[in-house]
Short mmCIF file of C-alpha atoms in Angstrom, two decimals:
data_model
loop_
_atom_site.label_atom_id
_atom_site.label_comp_id
_atom_site.label_asym_id
_atom_site.label_seq_id
_atom_site.Cartn_x
_atom_site.Cartn_y
_atom_site.Cartn_z
CA MET K 87 52.04 48.69 46.06
CA GLY K 88 51.00 49.59 42.69
CA LYS K 89 54.24 51.29 40.80
CA LEU K 90 51.44 53.81 38.75
CA SER K 91 50.42 54.91 42.45
CA ARG K 92 53.85 55.29 43.49
CA PHE K 93 54.71 57.25 40.43
CA ILE K 94 52.18 59.52 40.65
CA PHE K 95 52.69 60.23 44.52
CA THR K 96 56.75 61.01 43.63
CA SER K 97 55.58 63.11 41.21
CA LEU K 98 53.04 65.51 43.02
CA VAL K 99 55.47 65.40 45.60
CA LEU K 100 58.21 66.51 43.53
CA PHE K 101 55.84 68.93 41.66
CA ILE K 102 54.25 70.84 45.01
CA LEU K 103 57.83 71.60 45.87
CA TRP K 104 58.90 73.07 42.36
CA LEU K 105 55.76 75.46 43.10
CA PHE K 106 57.00 75.76 46.19
CA LEU K 107 60.53 77.10 45.15
CA THR K 108 59.53 79.05 42.19
CA SER K 109 56.40 80.91 43.85
CA THR K 110 54.61 81.79 40.30
CA PHE K 111 51.91 80.42 38.39
CA ARG K 112 53.67 81.76 34.43
CA SER K 113 52.54 79.16 32.39
CA GLN K 114 56.07 78.28 30.87
CA GLU K 115 57.51 77.82 34.67
CA VAL K 116 54.62 75.50 35.63
CA LEU K 117 54.90 73.36 32.30
CA ILE K 118 58.54 73.06 32.56
CA GLY K 119 58.15 71.95 36.69
CA LEU K 120 55.33 69.68 35.28
CA ILE K 121 58.14 68.25 32.71
CA PHE K 122 60.95 67.49 35.14
CA SER K 123 58.80 66.27 37.85
CA LEU K 124 57.53 63.69 35.92
CA ALA K 125 61.21 62.85 34.81
CA ILE K 126 62.97 62.68 37.93
CA ALA K 127 59.85 60.74 39.68
CA LEU K 128 60.33 58.04 36.68
CA PHE K 129 63.77 57.73 37.96
CA THR K 130 63.18 57.91 41.54
CA TYR K 131 59.94 56.49 42.36
CA ASN K 132 61.34 53.24 43.57
CA SER K 133 63.37 54.57 46.69
CA PHE K 134 61.03 57.49 47.33
CA THR K 135 58.00 55.81 48.83
CA GLU K 136 56.50 52.28 49.25
CA ARG K 137 53.04 53.39 49.65
CA GLY K 138 52.46 55.54 46.93
CA LEU K 139 48.87 57.38 47.23
CA GLN K 140 47.89 55.46 50.16
CA ASN K 141 50.06 58.26 52.25
CA LEU K 142 47.34 60.90 50.99
CA ASN K 143 45.04 58.91 52.76
CA PRO K 144 42.45 61.97 54.63
CA ARG K 145 42.87 60.03 58.26
CA LYS K 146 46.73 60.11 57.63
CA VAL K 147 47.02 63.44 56.40
CA PHE K 148 44.91 65.43 58.98
CA CYS K 149 46.93 63.27 61.65
CA ALA K 150 50.22 64.68 60.02
CA PHE K 151 49.10 68.51 60.53
CA LEU K 152 47.73 67.59 64.16
CA TYR K 153 51.32 66.19 64.68
CA LEU K 154 53.27 69.35 63.37
CA PRO K 155 51.95 71.91 66.01
CA TYR K 156 52.30 69.54 68.79
CA LEU K 157 56.22 68.90 67.35
CA LEU K 158 56.85 72.94 67.35
CA TRP K 159 55.07 73.38 70.90
CA GLN K 160 57.60 70.61 72.14
CA MET K 161 60.50 72.23 70.20
CA ILE K 162 59.89 75.26 72.20
CA LYS K 163 59.23 74.10 75.29
CA ALA K 164 62.69 72.06 74.99
CA ASN K 165 64.72 75.61 74.11
CA PHE K 166 63.18 76.94 76.99
CA ASP K 167 64.54 73.59 78.98
CA VAL K 168 67.86 73.98 77.64
CA ALA K 169 67.74 77.90 78.56
CA TYR K 170 67.45 77.22 81.88
CA ARG K 171 69.81 75.12 82.10
CA VAL K 172 72.60 76.78 80.46
CA LEU K 173 71.46 80.13 81.96
CA HIS K 174 71.46 78.56 85.50
CA PRO K 175 74.77 79.36 87.57
CA LYS K 176 74.64 75.93 88.97
CA MET K 177 73.87 73.93 86.06
CA PRO K 178 71.15 71.33 87.08
CA ILE K 179 72.16 68.65 84.94
CA LYS K 180 71.73 64.77 85.40
CA PRO K 181 73.05 63.26 82.24
CA GLY K 182 72.95 59.31 81.11
CA ILE K 183 72.38 57.10 78.30
CA VAL K 184 68.95 55.28 78.52
CA HIS K 185 67.48 52.27 76.89
CA VAL K 186 63.86 52.81 75.30
CA LYS K 187 62.04 50.35 73.30
CA THR K 188 59.80 51.48 70.52
CA LYS K 189 56.85 50.06 68.80
CA MET K 190 57.18 51.37 65.19
CA LYS K 191 57.97 48.25 62.76
CA SER K 192 58.85 50.39 59.10
CA ASP K 193 62.12 52.39 59.04
CA LEU K 194 60.26 55.39 58.30
CA GLY K 195 58.30 55.29 61.80
CA LYS K 196 61.35 54.85 63.31
CA LEU K 197 62.99 57.81 62.01
CA VAL K 198 60.70 59.98 62.63
CA VAL K 199 60.34 58.85 65.87
CA ALA K 200 64.46 59.48 66.63
CA ASN K 201 64.03 62.98 65.21
CA SER K 202 61.16 63.73 67.29
CA ILE K 203 62.74 62.35 70.18
CA THR K 204 66.23 64.80 69.44
CA LEU K 205 63.66 67.99 69.10
CA THR K 206 61.79 67.10 72.39
CA PRO K 207 63.09 68.41 75.92
CA GLY K 208 66.37 66.91 77.28
CA THR K 209 67.12 63.93 75.33
CA LEU K 210 68.91 62.77 72.06
CA THR K 211 68.89 59.73 69.94
CA LEU K 212 72.55 58.65 69.97
CA ASP K 213 71.91 55.08 68.20
CA VAL K 214 68.67 53.14 66.60
CA ILE K 215 69.41 48.84 66.63
CA ASP K 216 66.79 47.21 65.90
CA ASP K 217 63.85 48.24 67.63
CA ASN K 218 66.15 49.60 70.58
CA MET K 219 66.77 53.11 71.02
CA LEU K 220 69.75 54.50 72.64
CA ILE K 221 68.83 57.95 74.14
CA HIS K 222 71.01 60.41 75.93
CA TRP K 223 68.82 62.03 78.24
CA ILE K 224 69.97 65.26 79.92
CA ASN K 225 68.08 64.87 83.16
CA VAL K 226 67.78 61.33 83.91
CA LYS K 227 64.49 60.41 86.05
CA THR K 228 64.51 56.48 85.69
CA ASP K 229 66.91 54.32 84.16
CA ASP K 230 64.28 51.53 83.86
CA VAL K 231 63.78 50.15 79.82
CA GLU K 232 59.60 50.51 80.34
CA LYS K 233 59.43 53.01 82.53
CA ALA K 234 61.89 55.05 80.37
CA SER K 235 59.54 54.00 77.06
CA GLU K 236 56.58 55.53 78.50
CA GLU K 237 58.39 58.64 79.09
CA ILE K 238 60.28 59.60 75.93
CA PRO K 239 58.63 58.08 72.89
CA GLY K 240 55.41 56.99 74.42
CA VAL K 241 53.15 60.27 73.41
CA PHE K 242 55.20 60.64 70.08
CA GLU K 243 54.48 56.92 69.58
CA LYS K 244 50.38 57.52 70.09
CA CYS K 245 50.09 60.26 67.70
CA LEU K 246 52.18 58.52 64.69
CA LYS K 247 51.42 54.95 64.48
CA GLU K 248 47.91 56.51 62.54
CA PHE K 249 49.79 58.12 60.02
CA LEU K 250 52.90 56.18 59.62
CA GLU K 251 52.15 52.73 60.20
CA MET A 151 51.52 93.92 61.67
CA LEU A 152 53.32 91.21 59.90
CA ASN A 153 56.69 93.49 59.79
CA ALA A 154 56.54 93.70 63.66
CA ILE A 155 55.75 89.63 63.64
CA GLY A 156 58.57 88.80 61.38
CA TRP A 157 61.44 90.84 63.59
CA PHE A 158 60.01 89.34 66.58
CA LEU A 159 60.58 85.98 65.35
CA ILE A 160 63.68 87.09 63.83
CA TYR A 161 64.83 87.99 67.43
CA PHE A 162 63.25 85.05 69.39
CA GLY A 163 65.55 82.99 67.11
CA ALA A 164 68.46 85.29 67.32
CA PHE A 165 68.15 84.59 71.22
CA PHE A 166 67.95 80.86 71.01
CA LEU A 167 71.08 80.68 68.94
CA PHE A 168 72.89 82.85 71.53
CA LEU A 169 71.98 80.52 74.45
CA GLY A 170 73.01 77.26 72.06
CA ALA A 171 76.43 78.58 71.82
CA LEU A 172 76.24 79.58 75.29
CA GLY A 173 75.35 76.00 75.98
CA ILE A 174 78.42 74.22 73.50
CA MET A 175 81.04 76.93 76.15
CA ARG A 176 79.61 75.52 79.43
CA PHE A 177 78.20 72.13 78.78
CA PRO A 178 80.70 69.28 80.14
CA ASP A 179 80.72 66.72 77.63
CA VAL A 180 80.24 65.90 73.89
CA PHE A 181 76.91 64.81 74.26
CA ASN A 182 75.13 67.38 76.39
CA ARG A 183 77.16 70.32 73.85
CA LEU A 184 75.24 68.43 71.09
CA GLN A 185 71.42 68.69 72.94
CA ALA A 186 72.18 72.45 73.06
CA GLY A 187 73.42 72.65 70.07
CA THR A 188 70.75 71.19 68.23
CA LYS A 189 67.86 72.27 70.22
CA CYS A 190 68.54 75.71 70.23
CA THR A 191 70.10 76.14 66.05
CA THR A 192 66.85 74.03 64.85
CA LEU A 193 64.49 76.51 66.48
CA GLY A 194 66.39 79.54 65.67
CA ALA A 195 67.04 78.96 62.26
CA LEU A 196 63.64 78.00 61.59
CA SER A 197 62.03 80.99 63.07
CA THR A 198 64.88 83.34 61.82
CA SER A 199 64.12 82.12 58.13
CA ILE A 200 60.61 82.30 58.47
CA GLY A 201 60.57 85.39 60.24
CA VAL A 202 62.41 87.05 57.12
CA GLY A 203 60.47 85.42 55.14
CA LEU A 204 57.64 87.52 56.82
CA LEU A 205 59.65 90.56 56.41
CA HIS A 206 59.26 89.99 52.34
CA PRO A 207 56.18 87.64 51.41
CA ALA A 208 57.36 87.34 48.53
CA TRP A 209 60.34 84.86 49.93
CA LEU A 210 57.93 83.21 52.23
CA PRO A 211 57.13 80.12 50.11
CA LYS A 212 61.33 79.53 49.91
CA THR A 213 61.95 79.90 53.51
CA PHE A 214 58.76 77.57 54.63
CA ILE A 215 60.67 75.06 51.91
CA ILE A 216 63.81 76.03 53.80
CA ALA A 217 62.79 75.36 57.39
CA LEU A 218 61.18 72.03 56.55
CA PHE A 219 65.09 70.91 55.13
CA ILE A 220 66.21 71.66 58.22
CA LEU A 221 63.87 70.29 60.57
CA LEU A 222 64.49 67.16 58.62
CA THR A 223 68.02 67.13 58.61
CA ASN A 224 69.01 68.56 61.72
CA PRO A 225 68.55 65.82 64.06
CA ILE A 226 70.05 63.45 61.44
CA SER A 227 72.95 65.31 61.59
CA SER A 228 73.53 65.53 65.30
CA HIS A 229 72.60 61.99 65.79
CA ALA A 230 75.30 61.17 63.35
CA LEU A 231 77.74 63.01 65.22
CA GLY A 232 76.89 61.72 68.77
CA ARG A 233 76.76 57.99 67.48
CA ALA A 234 80.26 58.45 65.66
CA SER A 235 81.72 59.89 68.97
CA TYR A 236 80.38 57.38 71.01
CA ARG A 237 81.41 54.82 68.86
CA SER A 238 85.12 56.23 68.69
CA GLY A 239 85.67 56.06 72.24
CA VAL A 240 84.86 59.60 73.86
CA LYS A 241 84.10 59.17 77.41
CA LEU A 242 81.08 60.41 79.43
CA TRP A 243 81.03 63.18 81.84
CA GLU A 244 82.06 61.67 85.10
CA LYS A 245 78.96 62.84 86.74
CA SER A 246 76.77 60.82 84.60
CA VAL A 247 74.28 58.59 86.07
CA VAL A 248 73.86 55.73 83.67
CA ASP A 249 75.27 54.59 80.47
CA LYS A 250 73.08 51.57 78.75
CA CYS A 251 75.21 51.57 75.56
CA LYS A 252 77.88 49.72 77.31
CA GLU A 253 75.22 46.76 77.07
CA PHE A 254 74.98 46.62 73.50
CA LYS A 255 77.70 45.37 71.68
CA GLU A 256 76.71 47.18 68.29
CA CYS A 257 77.70 50.37 70.40
CA VAL A 258 81.27 49.40 71.42
CA GLU A 259 82.42 46.94 68.48
CA GLU A 260 84.56 49.45 67.17
CA GLU A 261 86.58 50.36 69.75
CA ASN A 262 87.53 46.69 70.63
CA GLU A 263 89.11 46.65 67.04
#
């Protein structure tokens, strides 16, 4: 991918971060922020992004915006699930480590799927080895690889494949 | 109105932080405790910081950035803790149903050394 587009994308992200952190539009602050984000981007764009401005493709941005509320909703569900298991006198847990296959190819995709799995009800990613994920499940329903892959990362991958791959 | 929502978010977050602490005390082994720790602290810290932002609207953009970084880093740290404790030989709870991790060489490597 073009170096220029990767550079522009990095400085754009840094500049928006600066605007959020200072939360003012005074011309001095904006100018200094612009200078610094350009300077930092010059050194870091190589490791920051692989695809540059392609990340801002409207369809991808739209998918990301759909994904965030979905993730928040899953997190709230996860918390009530934990609350139920903690407060129940008998502690209804049936823990175990299951093996799941992921369809994501890129490193970023795997990272986001693993993080999302950790935040969803009853699951915690322990290890990622190539396309195998080892997941601690607090209430094991099945130890079959395919069924578990359907159950745990299935929903996320459908949503994420759109904007990460 | 904004104040009311802010206070609600703060109490909501504090409640779940409390439940997370309770879970860390009650659950039987490291991995179950991590589950309670991660989920409750992520949502708890997220909703308290955004609640504070709503009480002081000038801070709102900053609290959003804090919330974003918590959302990105909290699961990673718990993943690192879980992986490290499995590799250093922490046993699962005796009533655990299944342990697929044993089948992978990478998982138990350091135990054999």
